[in-house]
Amino acid sequence: MPMTGREYAWKRRPGWWLRNRRYLMFQLREAGGVVCALYGLVLLNMLVQLRAGESAYTAFLDLLRTPPVLYLNVVLFALVVWHALTWFMLIGKAQPIQFTRQPLPWKVVFGINVLLWLGVSGAVVYLIFGGI
Amino acid sequence: MAASDVVFRVKRYRPESGGRPTFQEYTIPYRNDMVVLDGLNYIKDHIDPTLTFRWSCRMGICGSCGADVNGQPRLTCGTYIRDVHKGAVTVEPLSNFPILKDLVVDFDDFLRKLASVTPYIVRKDWGDLTKEYVQYPEDVEAYRQQSLCINCMLCYAACPVFGSSPEFVGPAASALALRYNRDTRDEGADARLARLNTRTGVWECTFVGECSVVCPKDVDPAAAIQTLKFLATMRHMRRLLMPGSSSR
C-alpha cells in the first residue's frame, strides 16, 4: 500500500502463526492440504510401479512397510484427518446454502459431515475389501 | 509500585525523529472498573501528553480506539484491564497497517477498498423520492448482522492473509458488500460481485476465521466472505450459461 515518507511500514514478525492457537491450527490445516497433494504423488507412483512389473511393485510395497515410512504415514494421516475435520468445522460456520430458515448450529453441520464421511469411507472399504 | 498499580507497555513511534517504534512503560493507578482506554487517557492526562491514540465514543460504537492489547486486536474502550492484566498490559498499534504515530495507524488503504464495494444503496432509478421503500422485518433480518459493522478494522489486524497480501479487499469491506447485496432496496449487487470476484477479492481468503473471533460486533465477516464466494460463483456460472440473464 502507498505510504507517506514518515509512516512506519508494518512488518510481519517471524513465527506470527505461533501468536495464538487458532493461527497454529490454521497453519496445520494448510500443511495438511500440502500433505494431501504430496501423498497423491505417492499413490500415483504406486501405479507407475504396478505398471513396471511385479518385482518393482513388490519392492515399492516393501519400502512402504519399513518403520520410518510407517511412522511418516501416521503423521501424514493425522494431518490429513485434521485437514478434513477443520474443513467440516468451517462448512458449518459459513453455510452459503441454507436449508432451514435459521442457520443450523455449526456443530450439527459438523456432525452430519463427519457421519457422511464415515459412511462413504466405510462404503469404500467394503467395496475394496468386501468388509473388514 | 502500589498493589493497585498496573504497568502499561505502550509502543511509541515518533515520526519526527525517525527510527523504529519502541516500547515505553508507564505505571498507573487502576481500579477494577477501568478499561484499557481509561489507562491510556490517564497516561495522556497525567504522565505523558505526547502519547497519541484515537478514541471518541467510549462505548464500542465509533470503532476508533482499536489497538493490539497483549497481542490481540481489541477495542480499548471495551477491554477491561482486569481481563488482560497479567503483570503488564501491552498496547501496540493495530497489526498490518502502517503506523502514523504511536497507536495511530493509516487507514487510507481500507477506505479505498471500502469505496470499491459501493457500501451504500445503489439504484438504477431512484424514481419518486417521496415514496417509501417498504421493508419487512425479515428483509432487515437478512442483512442485520453485517450492518452492525463499525469499521473498527480489528478484523484486518487479525487477518494473516491481509498481512501477507495487502491488496486483499479484506473482511470488513466484504461483509459490508454482502450487507448491501442482501438489501431488497439495492440494485448494485452485480457490480459488487464483479469487484469481489477478482484476484484481490474474496478468493484471497483462506478462511482462517480470526476476523470473526476478534469482531466486537459479531458481524462474522469470515462467513460473509464464504457466502460471497458462493454468490460470485453463481453469478459467474449464470453469465456463462445464460449470457442475457438479469443481474440479481
XYZ file of N, CA and C in Angstrom, chain B residues 117-243:
381
model
N -16.408 -1.242 -2.989
C -17.563 -2.154 -2.955
C -18.883 -1.377 -2.822
N -18.839 -0.085 -3.096
C -20.023 0.792 -3.009
C -20.893 0.461 -1.784
N -20.401 0.826 -0.586
C -21.120 0.467 0.644
C -22.303 1.399 0.916
N -23.201 1.425 -0.021
C -24.424 2.226 0.110
C -25.428 1.661 -0.886
N -26.680 2.075 -0.736
C -27.722 1.539 -1.613
C -27.571 2.143 -3.007
N -27.469 1.262 -3.984
C -27.342 1.679 -5.378
C -28.663 1.370 -6.079
N -29.165 2.362 -6.791
C -30.378 2.121 -7.579
C -30.183 2.673 -8.980
N -30.746 1.952 -9.948
C -30.637 2.431 -11.332
C -31.509 3.663 -11.524
N -32.640 3.646 -10.839
C -33.555 4.774 -10.956
C -34.185 5.009 -9.581
N -33.926 6.174 -9.035
C -34.470 6.443 -7.701
C -35.961 6.775 -7.746
N -36.445 7.119 -8.939
C -37.881 7.353 -9.093
C -38.385 8.451 -8.164
N -39.526 8.193 -7.582
C -40.158 9.169 -6.697
C -39.519 9.081 -5.296
N -38.737 10.103 -4.963
C -38.005 10.061 -3.696
C -38.906 10.300 -2.478
N -40.136 10.705 -2.719
C -41.063 10.872 -1.590
C -41.723 9.548 -1.227
N -41.559 8.558 -2.121
C -42.170 7.250 -1.872
C -41.376 6.471 -0.816
N -42.059 5.684 -0.039
C -41.380 4.870 0.966
C -40.989 3.519 0.361
N -39.761 3.105 0.587
C -39.322 1.784 0.137
C -39.525 0.810 1.300
N -40.628 0.123 1.263
C -41.051 -0.695 2.402
C -40.140 -1.908 2.568
N -39.757 -2.167 3.816
C -39.051 -3.394 4.143
C -39.749 -4.056 5.314
N -39.879 -5.375 5.226
C -40.482 -6.139 6.306
C -39.387 -6.584 7.270
N -39.766 -6.960 8.497
C -38.735 -7.361 9.474
C -37.798 -8.442 8.942
N -38.332 -9.386 8.152
C -37.467 -10.451 7.636
C -36.490 -9.906 6.594
N -36.877 -8.833 5.886
C -35.947 -8.210 4.923
C -34.765 -7.595 5.676
N -35.055 -6.945 6.792
C -34.000 -6.326 7.598
C -33.122 -7.396 8.233
N -33.780 -8.457 8.675
C -33.033 -9.539 9.334
C -31.991 -10.151 8.399
N -32.260 -10.113 7.089
C -31.347 -10.715 6.109
C -29.970 -10.057 6.136
N -29.914 -8.771 6.458
C -28.615 -8.075 6.444
C -28.241 -7.454 7.790
N -29.077 -7.695 8.807
C -28.850 -7.045 10.100
C -27.460 -7.332 10.656
N -27.042 -8.576 10.580
C -25.758 -8.936 11.193
C -24.611 -8.155 10.565
N -24.560 -8.097 9.244
C -23.454 -7.380 8.586
C -23.566 -5.868 8.786
N -24.814 -5.373 8.986
C -24.983 -3.924 9.148
C -24.426 -3.423 10.477
N -24.079 -4.339 11.370
C -23.555 -3.929 12.672
C -22.086 -3.508 12.609
N -21.438 -3.710 11.450
C -20.007 -3.376 11.320
C -19.765 -1.898 11.623
N -18.751 -1.620 12.439
C -18.433 -0.241 12.815
C -17.092 0.212 12.211
N -16.575 -0.558 11.257
C -15.312 -0.192 10.578
C -14.163 0.035 11.570
N -14.081 -0.831 12.554
C -13.034 -0.637 13.566
C -11.691 -1.204 13.115
N -11.726 -2.050 12.069
C -10.506 -2.594 11.442
C -9.817 -3.679 12.276
N -10.434 -4.127 13.344
C -9.828 -5.211 14.107
C -9.686 -6.457 13.237
N -10.669 -6.662 12.349
C -10.634 -7.861 11.503
C -9.430 -7.832 10.560
N -9.077 -6.649 10.078
C -7.895 -6.538 9.198
C -6.618 -6.801 9.989
N -6.600 -6.321 11.213
C -5.406 -6.536 12.044
C -5.231 -8.011 12.396
N -6.344 -8.748 12.432
C -6.270 -10.173 12.806
C -6.041 -11.076 11.610
N -6.179 -10.530 10.401
C -6.181 -11.366 9.196
C -4.758 -11.583 8.670
N -4.222 -12.807 8.766
C -2.869 -13.032 8.243
C -2.803 -12.966 6.725
N -3.942 -13.180 6.068
C -3.947 -13.077 4.600
C -3.734 -11.622 4.198
N -4.432 -10.702 4.862
C -4.233 -9.274 4.590
C -2.793 -8.873 4.939
N -2.243 -9.502 5.967
C -0.860 -9.194 6.354
C 0.142 -9.571 5.282
N -0.152 -10.654 4.559
C 0.799 -11.083 3.536
C 0.421 -10.594 2.148
N -0.867 -10.276 1.919
C -1.335 -9.759 0.625
C -2.140 -8.490 0.866
N -1.463 -7.360 1.027
C -2.184 -6.127 1.387
C -3.208 -5.681 0.350
N -3.136 -6.237 -0.865
C -4.117 -5.832 -1.878
C -5.475 -6.513 -1.673
N -5.532 -7.526 -0.807
C -6.783 -8.236 -0.497
C -7.838 -7.246 0.005
N -9.039 -7.340 -0.557
C -10.097 -6.382 -0.203
C -10.440 -6.455 1.289
N -10.326 -7.649 1.861
C -10.410 -7.755 3.320
C -11.787 -8.038 3.888
N -11.836 -8.331 5.193
C -13.078 -8.810 5.818
C -14.197 -7.766 5.918
N -13.908 -6.597 6.461
C -14.990 -5.633 6.720
C -15.628 -5.149 5.423
N -14.813 -4.838 4.426
C -15.361 -4.363 3.148
C -16.223 -5.458 2.518
N -15.798 -6.709 2.654
C -16.579 -7.819 2.097
C -17.908 -7.961 2.839
N -17.843 -7.876 4.172
C -19.071 -8.015 4.966
C -20.070 -6.907 4.614
N -19.549 -5.702 4.409
C -20.455 -4.598 4.065
C -20.998 -4.750 2.645
N -20.191 -5.338 1.760
C -20.701 -5.618 0.410
C -21.878 -6.577 0.488
N -21.748 -7.603 1.331
C -22.849 -8.562 1.484
C -24.061 -7.891 2.115
N -23.802 -6.980 3.067
C -24.910 -6.267 3.710
C -25.783 -5.550 2.661
N -25.150 -4.875 1.700
C -25.945 -4.154 0.700
C -26.487 -5.090 -0.374
N -25.761 -6.155 -0.671
C -26.281 -7.125 -1.649
C -27.554 -7.798 -1.140
N -27.699 -7.873 0.180
C -28.875 -8.526 0.745
C -30.026 -7.555 0.993
N -29.789 -6.296 0.708
C -30.814 -5.277 0.955
C -31.791 -5.265 -0.216
N -33.078 -5.440 0.071
C -34.077 -5.530 -1.004
C -34.210 -4.222 -1.788
N -33.721 -3.124 -1.225
C -33.823 -1.827 -1.928
C -32.667 -1.610 -2.887
N -31.660 -2.451 -2.819
C -30.420 -2.224 -3.572
C -30.469 -2.901 -4.933
N -29.780 -2.265 -5.914
C -29.675 -2.849 -7.251
C -28.212 -2.903 -7.716
N -27.294 -2.863 -6.778
C -25.873 -2.828 -7.159
C -25.131 -4.133 -6.909
N -25.884 -5.212 -6.689
C -25.248 -6.482 -6.314
C -24.308 -6.994 -7.397
N -24.729 -6.878 -8.647
C -23.918 -7.442 -9.737
C -22.543 -6.773 -9.810
N -22.520 -5.456 -9.692
C -21.239 -4.733 -9.754
C -20.353 -5.087 -8.563
N -20.962 -5.237 -7.385
C -20.162 -5.604 -6.200
C -19.564 -7.001 -6.365
N -20.393 -7.925 -6.862
C -19.866 -9.286 -7.032
C -18.759 -9.305 -8.083
N -18.912 -8.468 -9.117
C -17.846 -8.390 -10.132
C -16.554 -7.913 -9.487
N -16.645 -6.939 -8.600
C -15.450 -6.430 -7.904
C -14.839 -7.511 -7.007
N -15.712 -8.224 -6.317
C -15.206 -9.202 -5.343
C -14.750 -10.507 -5.999
N -15.155 -10.712 -7.248
C -14.763 -11.935 -7.955
C -13.477 -11.696 -8.758
N -12.557 -10.948 -8.172
C -11.289 -10.650 -8.842
C -10.146 -11.233 -8.029
N -8.936 -11.072 -8.547
C -7.754 -11.636 -7.894
C -7.573 -11.068 -6.485
N -7.977 -9.811 -6.305
C -7.819 -9.194 -4.986
C -9.101 -9.266 -4.156
N -10.075 -10.002 -4.650
C -11.369 -10.070 -3.975
C -11.453 -11.191 -2.957
N -12.630 -11.780 -2.857
C -12.876 -12.738 -1.780
C -12.069 -14.033 -1.919
N -11.570 -14.315 -3.123
C -10.855 -15.590 -3.309
C -9.504 -15.602 -2.625
N -9.023 -14.455 -2.210
C -7.771 -14.426 -1.434
C -7.954 -15.075 -0.062
N -9.180 -15.040 0.433
C -9.448 -15.531 1.796
C -9.271 -17.043 1.878
N -8.477 -17.490 2.849
C -8.287 -18.926 3.064
C -9.020 -19.393 4.325
N -9.929 -18.594 4.798
C -10.799 -18.934 5.917
C -10.005 -19.285 7.173
N -9.180 -18.366 7.582
C -8.516 -18.515 8.878
C -9.572 -18.381 9.986
N -10.481 -17.407 9.785
C -11.594 -17.238 10.725
C -11.310 -16.309 11.888
N -10.088 -15.806 11.976
C -9.742 -14.956 13.117
C -10.493 -13.620 13.076
N -10.855 -13.168 11.880
C -11.604 -11.909 11.757
C -12.913 -11.985 12.552
N -13.570 -13.137 12.473
C -14.837 -13.291 13.186
C -14.622 -13.432 14.687
N -13.484 -13.990 15.067
C -13.188 -14.154 16.501
C -13.003 -12.794 17.173
N -12.293 -11.886 16.505
C -11.972 -10.608 17.147
C -13.057 -9.548 16.951
N -14.028 -9.809 16.069
C -15.039 -8.779 15.769
C -15.839 -8.431 17.026
N -15.847 -7.170 17.440
C -16.552 -6.817 18.682
C -18.067 -6.745 18.503
N -18.530 -6.832 17.261
C -19.957 -6.715 16.988
C -20.573 -8.005 16.441
N -19.820 -9.082 16.459
C -20.306 -10.379 15.950
C -20.832 -10.299 14.513
N -20.110 -9.539 13.703
C -20.518 -9.403 12.302
C -20.252 -10.704 11.530
N -19.271 -11.445 11.957
C -18.864 -12.695 11.308
C -18.455 -12.481 9.849
N -17.432 -11.667 9.617
C -17.006 -11.421 8.240
C -16.511 -12.669 7.523
N -15.969 -13.628 8.263
C -15.484 -14.861 7.609
C -16.641 -15.583 6.923
N -17.759 -15.666 7.605
C -18.927 -16.311 6.998
C -19.430 -15.489 5.817
N -19.388 -14.162 5.946
C -19.836 -13.293 4.850
C -18.990 -13.538 3.604
N -17.693 -13.691 3.788
C -16.810 -13.905 2.632
C -17.113 -15.242 1.963
N -17.344 -16.277 2.772
C -17.640 -17.574 2.157
C -18.965 -17.511 1.399
N -19.936 -16.773 1.936
C -21.206 -16.600 1.232
C -20.983 -15.871 -0.084
N -20.124 -14.843 -0.049
C -19.835 -14.087 -1.268
C -19.129 -14.951 -2.308
N -18.284 -15.866 -1.858
C -17.641 -16.784 -2.804
C -18.704 -17.591 -3.549
N -19.682 -18.054 -2.787
C -20.760 -18.840 -3.388
C -21.560 -17.971 -4.375
N -21.916 -16.766 -3.952
C -22.704 -15.883 -4.812
C -21.922 -15.478 -6.060
N -20.611 -15.241 -5.893
C -19.776 -14.862 -7.044
C -19.676 -16.021 -8.030
N -19.604 -17.229 -7.506
C -19.561 -18.397 -8.389
C -20.877 -18.547 -9.142
N -21.990 -18.372 -8.426
C -23.304 -18.464 -9.076
C -23.434 -17.414 -10.160
N -22.953 -16.199 -9.865
C -23.019 -15.129 -10.869
C -22.195 -15.508 -12.091
N -21.002 -16.038 -11.856
C -20.114 -16.406 -12.956
C -20.759 -17.488 -13.823
N -21.323 -18.500 -13.176
C -21.938 -19.598 -13.927
C -23.175 -19.111 -14.688
N -23.937 -18.220 -14.049
C -25.130 -17.698 -14.715
C -24.748 -16.925 -15.969
N -23.696 -16.134 -15.856
C -23.246 -15.348 -17.019
C -22.680 -16.262 -18.102
N -22.093 -17.384 -17.667
C -21.509 -18.327 -18.620
C -22.602 -19.080 -19.368
N -23.610 -19.539 -18.618
C -24.644 -20.384 -19.204
C -25.815 -19.592 -19.765
N -26.076 -18.425 -19.156
C -27.211 -17.597 -19.617
C -26.722 -16.158 -19.785
N -25.992 -15.885 -20.875
C -25.360 -14.563 -21.032
C -26.346 -13.401 -20.967
